[in-house]
XYZ file of C-alpha atoms in Angstrom:
531
model
C -41.644 -39.665 -18.632
C -43.781 -42.685 -19.704
C -42.046 -46.201 -19.296
C -42.626 -46.950 -22.839
C -40.587 -44.031 -24.213
C -37.211 -45.943 -23.865
C -38.690 -48.919 -25.413
C -40.516 -47.551 -28.401
C -38.282 -49.515 -30.780
C -39.882 -52.452 -29.606
C -42.312 -53.647 -32.393
C -44.300 -55.998 -29.990
C -44.980 -52.797 -28.077
C -46.342 -50.988 -30.954
C -48.456 -54.029 -32.060
C -50.113 -53.996 -28.625
C -50.972 -50.317 -28.971
C -52.330 -50.829 -32.652
C -54.439 -53.636 -31.313
C -55.874 -51.376 -28.632
C -56.531 -48.624 -31.102
C -58.213 -50.820 -33.569
C -60.079 -52.741 -30.843
C -58.887 -56.068 -32.147
C -56.693 -58.795 -31.143
C -52.898 -58.735 -31.959
C -53.420 -62.110 -33.661
C -55.580 -60.381 -36.063
C -52.832 -58.075 -37.350
C -50.933 -59.464 -40.350
C -48.228 -56.795 -40.521
C -47.430 -53.213 -40.166
C -44.774 -50.634 -40.786
C -44.165 -47.039 -39.629
C -45.146 -44.406 -42.130
C -44.311 -41.361 -39.880
C -42.639 -40.694 -36.820
C -42.621 -37.480 -35.044
C -41.908 -36.174 -31.753
C -44.208 -34.261 -29.289
C -42.049 -32.197 -27.147
C -44.516 -29.454 -25.925
C -44.492 -31.087 -22.464
C -40.957 -31.325 -21.533
C -41.817 -33.634 -18.603
C -43.817 -35.889 -20.829
C -42.051 -36.107 -24.351
C -43.813 -38.529 -26.658
C -43.050 -40.302 -30.111
C -46.328 -39.894 -32.271
C -46.530 -42.705 -35.148
C -48.643 -43.040 -38.297
C -48.633 -46.372 -39.127
C -49.615 -48.710 -42.127
C -51.421 -51.692 -40.751
C -52.654 -55.045 -42.686
C -55.279 -56.817 -40.740
C -58.434 -58.868 -41.495
C -61.809 -57.290 -42.860
C -60.023 -53.881 -43.175
C -63.323 -52.015 -44.704
C -65.393 -53.204 -42.303
C -63.151 -52.498 -39.406
C -62.616 -48.889 -40.644
C -66.445 -48.367 -41.164
C -67.169 -49.873 -37.561
C -64.701 -47.732 -35.610
C -65.756 -44.414 -37.307
C -62.394 -42.927 -36.256
C -60.762 -39.855 -38.256
C -57.519 -41.256 -37.370
C -58.147 -44.534 -39.099
C -58.607 -44.678 -42.757
C -57.954 -47.032 -45.822
C -54.683 -46.697 -47.426
C -54.231 -44.701 -50.541
C -52.327 -46.493 -53.532
C -48.502 -45.135 -53.659
C -47.562 -42.920 -56.627
C -45.651 -44.465 -59.643
C -44.844 -42.611 -62.737
C -47.859 -43.890 -65.082
C -47.960 -41.280 -67.682
C -49.310 -42.513 -70.999
C -46.668 -41.748 -73.750
C -47.277 -39.357 -76.355
C -47.319 -40.530 -80.247
C -44.839 -37.986 -81.727
C -41.423 -39.383 -82.576
C -38.460 -37.720 -80.929
C -35.674 -36.239 -83.365
C -33.102 -36.234 -80.631
C -32.488 -37.539 -77.156
C -33.921 -35.341 -74.447
C -31.058 -33.298 -72.640
C -31.128 -32.631 -68.754
C -28.742 -29.853 -67.824
C -27.791 -30.075 -64.189
C -27.388 -32.987 -61.856
C -28.771 -31.718 -58.688
C -32.182 -32.967 -57.346
C -34.265 -31.657 -60.020
C -31.880 -33.071 -62.743
C -31.439 -36.209 -61.158
C -35.026 -37.099 -60.829
C -35.944 -35.697 -64.248
C -33.360 -37.808 -65.649
C -34.147 -41.002 -63.743
C -37.926 -40.543 -64.791
C -36.990 -40.369 -68.393
C -34.651 -43.239 -68.101
C -36.972 -45.567 -66.397
C -39.572 -44.846 -69.083
C -37.153 -45.560 -72.005
C -36.268 -41.872 -73.066
C -32.240 -42.464 -72.776
C -31.680 -38.664 -71.463
C -28.203 -37.105 -71.855
C -27.299 -35.461 -68.789
C -24.923 -32.352 -68.965
C -23.275 -31.556 -65.754
C -20.550 -28.691 -65.534
C -19.092 -29.958 -62.271
C -17.034 -33.024 -61.448
C -18.555 -36.480 -60.207
C -19.171 -36.734 -56.406
C -15.777 -38.351 -55.413
C -13.747 -35.744 -57.496
C -15.840 -32.994 -56.360
C -15.266 -33.703 -52.749
C -11.597 -33.707 -53.408
C -11.758 -30.331 -55.278
C -14.185 -28.966 -52.167
C -11.874 -30.247 -49.427
C -8.796 -28.441 -51.337
C -10.721 -25.363 -51.466
C -11.519 -25.605 -47.786
C -7.819 -26.130 -47.053
C -6.266 -23.895 -49.448
C -8.656 -21.249 -50.648
C -8.246 -22.419 -54.409
C -11.519 -22.170 -56.031
C -12.815 -24.307 -58.636
C -15.167 -22.190 -60.524
C -16.891 -25.182 -62.377
C -16.813 -27.789 -59.356
C -17.583 -26.593 -55.980
C -20.072 -26.616 -53.137
C -22.726 -25.455 -55.483
C -21.865 -27.251 -58.889
C -21.343 -30.833 -59.629
C -22.950 -34.330 -59.130
C -25.793 -33.893 -56.237
C -26.088 -30.229 -56.578
C -25.870 -27.893 -53.631
C -27.630 -30.463 -51.343
C -24.961 -32.634 -51.443
C -23.024 -30.370 -48.946
C -25.931 -29.255 -47.236
C -26.875 -32.149 -44.870
C -29.541 -33.748 -47.366
C -32.565 -32.358 -45.653
C -35.792 -33.631 -47.194
C -38.533 -31.543 -45.300
C -40.959 -29.790 -47.649
C -44.006 -27.756 -47.284
C -45.580 -29.014 -50.848
C -48.438 -31.554 -50.849
C -47.455 -33.872 -53.628
C -47.914 -37.586 -53.949
C -44.662 -37.469 -55.801
C -42.925 -36.480 -52.517
C -43.245 -40.146 -51.287
C -42.010 -41.430 -54.639
C -38.784 -39.413 -54.179
C -38.148 -40.960 -50.590
C -38.695 -44.384 -51.742
C -36.203 -43.854 -54.696
C -33.634 -42.665 -52.583
C -34.045 -45.438 -50.239
C -33.623 -47.921 -53.144
C -30.392 -45.921 -53.742
C -28.945 -46.547 -50.239
C -30.635 -43.802 -48.040
C -31.707 -45.017 -44.489
C -35.305 -46.487 -44.624
C -36.112 -43.956 -41.693
C -36.293 -40.923 -44.361
C -39.718 -42.299 -45.473
C -41.448 -42.014 -41.952
C -39.582 -39.553 -39.633
C -41.050 -36.241 -39.662
C -37.952 -34.286 -40.287
C -35.962 -36.476 -42.583
C -32.245 -36.085 -43.504
C -29.757 -38.157 -45.190
C -26.487 -36.435 -44.279
C -23.614 -35.311 -46.558
C -21.686 -38.354 -45.786
C -24.278 -41.061 -46.961
C -25.869 -38.716 -49.743
C -22.864 -38.948 -51.966
C -23.245 -42.717 -52.071
C -27.243 -42.319 -52.784
C -26.462 -39.973 -55.815
C -23.744 -42.266 -57.258
C -26.020 -45.089 -57.150
C -29.070 -43.203 -59.000
C -26.298 -42.143 -61.518
C -25.457 -45.944 -62.093
C -29.118 -46.711 -62.509
C -29.752 -43.937 -65.169
C -26.826 -45.336 -67.299
C -27.945 -48.788 -66.847
C -31.176 -47.703 -68.250
C -29.687 -46.391 -71.527
C -29.098 -42.699 -70.003
C -25.805 -40.908 -70.231
C -24.170 -38.565 -67.585
C -21.562 -36.277 -68.713
C -19.494 -34.493 -65.979
C -17.313 -31.328 -66.482
C -19.713 -30.499 -69.493
C -20.802 -26.899 -69.381
C -23.940 -25.578 -71.320
C -22.363 -22.559 -73.023
C -25.170 -21.437 -75.455
C -28.674 -22.222 -76.834
C -29.769 -21.984 -80.386
C -33.296 -21.269 -81.468
C -35.400 -20.815 -84.380
C -38.811 -19.278 -84.521
C -39.085 -19.427 -80.907
C -38.001 -23.064 -80.645
C -35.077 -24.616 -79.218
C -32.952 -26.368 -82.031
C -29.478 -27.028 -80.490
C -27.047 -26.265 -77.615
C -23.457 -25.532 -77.554
C -21.626 -27.788 -74.767
C -17.926 -27.498 -74.440
C -17.664 -25.709 -77.696
C -19.608 -28.755 -79.591
C -22.957 -28.470 -81.033
C -25.477 -30.958 -79.885
C -29.020 -31.246 -81.640
C -31.563 -30.581 -79.053
C -35.174 -29.965 -78.893
C -36.243 -31.129 -75.486
C -34.180 -29.559 -72.749
C -34.879 -29.706 -69.161
C -33.026 -26.819 -67.560
C -32.103 -27.901 -63.877
C -29.146 -25.591 -63.321
C -29.575 -24.718 -59.534
C -29.614 -21.174 -57.929
C -26.058 -20.505 -58.382
C -25.355 -20.684 -62.090
C -24.970 -17.058 -62.755
C -22.933 -17.136 -65.824
C -25.886 -19.477 -67.304
C -28.564 -16.850 -66.131
C -26.381 -14.224 -68.133
C -26.347 -16.456 -71.145
C -30.099 -17.336 -71.137
C -31.015 -13.742 -70.726
C -28.870 -12.778 -73.757
C -30.745 -15.410 -75.700
C -34.099 -13.859 -74.735
C -35.300 -16.350 -72.154
C -38.124 -14.819 -70.339
C -36.817 -13.967 -66.872
C -38.197 -11.991 -64.143
C -36.612 -10.883 -60.572
C -37.920 -12.509 -57.336
C -37.513 -12.078 -53.816
C -35.084 -14.253 -51.734
C -33.212 -13.561 -48.417
C -29.705 -12.688 -46.888
C -28.227 -12.664 -43.866
C -25.674 -14.612 -41.656
C -25.106 -18.293 -40.345
C -25.613 -18.502 -36.651
C -23.945 -21.087 -34.361
C -24.795 -22.156 -30.799
C -23.624 -25.051 -28.847
C -26.023 -27.751 -29.884
C -26.622 -28.514 -26.317
C -28.364 -24.983 -25.815
C -30.884 -26.058 -28.405
C -31.164 -29.682 -26.971
C -31.991 -28.168 -23.614
C -34.401 -25.633 -24.704
C -36.449 -28.123 -27.046
C -36.204 -31.085 -24.516
C -35.773 -29.830 -21.106
C -34.500 -32.243 -18.557
C -34.663 -35.132 -20.949
C -32.172 -33.504 -23.336
C -29.554 -36.353 -22.677
C -32.116 -39.252 -23.390
C -30.384 -41.905 -25.869
C -33.505 -41.961 -27.794
C -33.501 -38.198 -28.785
C -31.706 -36.902 -31.765
C -29.820 -33.606 -31.783
C -32.755 -30.944 -31.587
C -33.677 -28.522 -34.435
C -35.586 -25.381 -34.428
C -37.623 -23.065 -37.041
C -38.188 -19.369 -36.172
C -39.903 -16.525 -37.996
C -40.131 -12.990 -36.735
C -42.083 -10.184 -38.754
C -40.397 -6.638 -38.296
C -43.325 -4.045 -38.221
C -40.843 -1.213 -38.380
C -38.878 -2.655 -41.482
C -41.778 -4.745 -42.838
C -39.612 -7.617 -43.423
C -39.686 -11.192 -42.373
C -36.736 -12.813 -40.652
C -36.477 -16.526 -40.232
C -34.165 -19.405 -39.685
C -33.423 -21.463 -42.912
C -31.374 -24.793 -43.336
C -30.972 -25.407 -39.812
C -27.992 -27.960 -39.101
C -28.142 -29.796 -35.963
C -24.582 -30.868 -35.109
C -23.183 -29.556 -37.968
C -20.632 -27.088 -39.663
C -20.437 -24.039 -41.447
C -18.867 -24.114 -44.823
C -17.339 -22.001 -47.602
C -19.777 -22.305 -50.467
C -18.207 -19.519 -53.025
C -18.668 -19.986 -56.793
C -17.016 -16.918 -58.029
C -13.575 -15.330 -57.674
C -13.649 -12.417 -55.102
C -17.047 -13.199 -53.673
C -17.708 -14.790 -50.356
C -20.507 -17.327 -49.536
C -21.440 -19.352 -46.458
C -23.664 -22.382 -46.069
C -24.332 -25.221 -43.569
C -24.242 -28.794 -43.352
C -24.486 -31.805 -41.366
C -23.427 -35.403 -41.517
C -25.770 -38.154 -41.021
C -24.867 -38.495 -37.193
C -25.506 -34.993 -36.448
C -23.144 -35.249 -33.747
C -20.759 -32.265 -33.943
C -20.351 -29.845 -31.095
C -22.305 -26.732 -32.726
C -25.722 -25.987 -34.161
C -25.965 -23.621 -37.017
C -28.528 -22.106 -39.139
C -28.969 -19.375 -41.780
C -30.465 -16.226 -40.075
C -31.837 -14.314 -42.844
C -34.001 -11.413 -43.867
C -36.263 -10.896 -46.782
C -35.346 -8.538 -50.042
C -37.201 -8.020 -52.905
C -37.154 -6.467 -56.337
C -37.576 -3.015 -54.841
C -34.400 -3.285 -53.067
C -32.298 -4.130 -56.171
C -30.728 -1.222 -58.294
C -31.789 -0.914 -61.970
C -34.515 -2.642 -63.873
C -32.793 -5.936 -65.178
C -34.367 -9.054 -64.388
C -30.867 -10.203 -62.923
C -30.465 -7.249 -60.642
C -31.225 -9.486 -57.715
C -28.289 -11.543 -58.688
C -26.167 -8.318 -58.808
C -27.398 -7.572 -55.275
C -26.071 -10.739 -53.985
C -22.723 -10.173 -55.928
C -22.294 -6.725 -54.283
C -22.624 -8.075 -50.735
C -20.652 -10.977 -51.590
C -17.863 -8.866 -52.471
C -17.867 -6.449 -49.647
C -17.647 -9.711 -47.345
C -14.579 -11.079 -49.327
C -12.933 -7.559 -49.175
C -13.497 -7.523 -45.363
C -11.162 -10.385 -45.055
C -9.252 -10.235 -48.301
C -9.798 -13.888 -48.959
C -12.242 -16.871 -48.762
C -11.827 -16.840 -44.711
C -15.271 -15.597 -43.292
C -16.163 -12.406 -41.419
C -17.068 -13.475 -37.927
C -18.449 -11.469 -35.063
C -19.774 -12.816 -31.689
C -23.531 -12.111 -31.199
C -23.147 -9.704 -28.214
C -20.627 -7.590 -30.107
C -23.012 -7.687 -33.109
C -25.730 -6.279 -30.907
C -23.298 -3.494 -29.540
C -21.706 -2.624 -33.030
C -18.295 -3.636 -31.905
C -15.650 -5.969 -33.622
C -14.834 -9.040 -31.680
C -11.425 -9.851 -30.300
C -11.624 -13.320 -28.880
C -13.983 -16.486 -29.069
C -16.195 -17.446 -26.200
C -17.350 -20.819 -25.734
C -18.411 -21.345 -29.037
C -15.629 -22.023 -31.514
C -16.515 -21.006 -35.033
C -16.677 -24.190 -37.383
C -16.353 -22.452 -40.736
C -14.257 -24.592 -43.070
C -12.338 -21.913 -44.798
C -11.049 -19.899 -41.642
C -12.283 -16.676 -40.143
C -11.325 -13.359 -39.150
C -12.930 -11.069 -36.705
C -14.824 -8.233 -38.550
C -17.920 -5.815 -38.298
C -20.632 -7.795 -40.145
C -22.387 -4.170 -40.780
C -19.664 -3.625 -43.597
C -21.227 -6.609 -45.647
C -24.851 -6.312 -45.167
C -27.445 -3.752 -45.987
C -28.241 -1.553 -43.011
C -31.921 -2.576 -42.824
C -30.976 -6.437 -42.717
C -28.702 -5.509 -39.861
C -31.453 -3.886 -37.837
C -34.057 -6.478 -38.746
C -31.546 -9.164 -37.472
C -30.974 -7.476 -34.205
C -34.764 -7.202 -33.647
C -35.351 -10.913 -34.532
C -32.418 -12.175 -32.102
C -34.295 -10.330 -29.195
C -37.378 -12.093 -30.110
C -35.982 -15.445 -30.736
C -34.264 -15.331 -27.400
C -37.620 -15.494 -25.677
C -38.483 -18.507 -27.672
C -35.334 -20.485 -27.307
C -33.409 -19.756 -24.096
C -29.753 -19.039 -24.633
C -30.341 -18.036 -28.413
C -29.297 -14.558 -27.757
C -26.037 -16.030 -26.005
C -23.249 -13.369 -26.284
C -20.901 -16.035 -27.274
C -23.012 -17.259 -30.234
C -21.122 -16.785 -33.357
C -22.327 -14.956 -36.600
C -20.696 -15.738 -39.867
C -21.052 -13.837 -43.079
C -22.478 -13.828 -45.378
C -25.587 -16.156 -46.446
C -26.931 -15.181 -49.748
C -28.027 -18.336 -51.745
C -31.324 -19.083 -50.005
C -33.115 -19.204 -53.186
C -32.843 -18.108 -56.843
C -32.908 -14.398 -57.546
C -34.853 -15.008 -60.475
C -37.834 -16.888 -61.846
C -37.765 -18.312 -65.528
C -41.483 -17.851 -66.548
C -43.106 -21.030 -68.002
C -46.509 -21.977 -69.101
C -48.889 -24.855 -68.131
C -46.684 -27.409 -70.257
C -43.831 -26.195 -68.184
C -41.982 -24.951 -71.020
C -40.639 -21.527 -71.196
C -42.880 -18.795 -72.298
C -40.367 -17.557 -74.728
C -38.548 -20.703 -75.935
C -40.556 -23.917 -76.733
C -38.630 -27.172 -75.991
C -37.029 -25.695 -73.027
C -38.291 -26.661 -69.627
C -36.960 -24.412 -66.760
C -37.013 -26.629 -63.626
C -36.256 -26.574 -60.062
C -34.764 -24.294 -57.576
C -32.594 -22.576 -60.189
C -35.676 -21.835 -62.211
C -37.422 -20.348 -59.101
C -39.770 -23.175 -58.762
C -38.555 -25.032 -55.613
C -37.230 -24.474 -52.362
C -35.287 -27.754 -51.229
C -34.324 -31.006 -52.196
C -37.515 -32.594 -52.179
C -39.553 -29.918 -53.974
C -36.759 -29.573 -56.711
C -36.969 -33.375 -57.250
C -40.617 -33.247 -57.709
C -40.536 -30.212 -60.164
C -37.931 -32.401 -62.249
C -40.345 -35.208 -62.154
C -43.045 -32.977 -63.562
C -41.069 -31.745 -66.280
C -40.068 -35.343 -67.569
C -43.757 -36.367 -67.357
C -44.497 -33.428 -69.729
C -41.953 -34.786 -72.328
C -43.307 -38.298 -71.822
C -46.781 -37.221 -72.362
C -45.652 -35.631 -75.758
C -43.364 -38.349 -77.220
C -42.832 -42.051 -77.747
C -40.136 -43.567 -75.872
C -36.581 -44.334 -77.382
C -36.658 -48.153 -77.584
C -33.437 -48.321 -79.541
C -30.902 -45.453 -80.464
C -28.782 -45.427 -83.428
C -25.866 -43.017 -83.344
């Protein structure tokens, strides 16, 4: 291993590398900062950090022209919400429903531009919500309105706060900067696979909430959207906690688990279609197995964090994809139900990612052709069916669990091996075939054999499978036009993961910003508001 590996945090060492790359003297470098930090672990005997740096130095344009190096480019300006406001007068304050990533950043964008949004969130503020969730994990008493899926911060609050995304949008950096301003670690702006951690994320979302309020916004917890009223295809008002509120601009950011809201919207003729998602289990291994596989002999080096993985398998026999999802290094599997008599699991990590087990969703794609009936909500009913089966297996919110070796041999486990299940609600040994479609079980078995070739020890017989993972993404898409408004109800902006347009914290936040921008483009800001 190169000697510089253990000293890479030394900025003087980095400065020397920069000078060498730019073919200049160190004294010519005015300043620099890390934009991206990633790990190249392809050669286990020669693991390296790879950096993307922003450098300020003398004669920058001439230097870039002289070097003619594709790795060296002039810096691009950072994104700021700089939309020219429209000229129409707002009749009512814009409303944002849901205070997860999409709703948070939609509301923040509107508030920063003087539009004084009203935020409606069915769940509790993050402190009360944490108490409620902890109580559910301890007692099995489920709060239908405030839980792992509903409440301040959205589902991401209890799923590690992973900030990786596949979308290429300049707003992504903007989201990261706003999170840092609110108290997230600065490293999320440059490390390759950023995360905040459930413990730190709670403080971050509170700080953003207070900023929205300080800018004239309003955030109402334990307030549930119960109905929308329309006239001639346009939104006119909403019913919240039994009270009618005039509303002609509504950003709908309800998340992927607001099933009663889906049903209400469908009854009110919102244009919805069924879409594909994935179902399966949570799989747990000792974190050390993953570290050794990814880092080799250097897996205990102090500079290396808990290792991650991302795996994909295509079953030719079943014509389905199997993949890992929401991988939580050094994390815990959590009870994540939102409805009585239906069992759901999820995963999360704290910022340190220092717990004994690694866990990840291990899921199989399903689509509209797998769902019964012709309703656009049939994917939601598919989820419900298997969540009910999982609940009936244990008779409670305790999860059905099976050791991987027993799962592969179709037998019920009788004792744990070296991997202790971390599921927060307790567990019962059961046959997971009883709460999963047969084609999902067969696809999982195929994939496990393949993944064991890629990560040594993945197929360990003592690895733990926990049922059931069904909330990988929304089972519907709320159709919208180029203005991001619903194709059936003008003034309603379906947004984020719950509307079927995002797949994680960053992409949902970006989608929320885009929806806010559309309102800004059409209307004047509210400089003053008179009740």
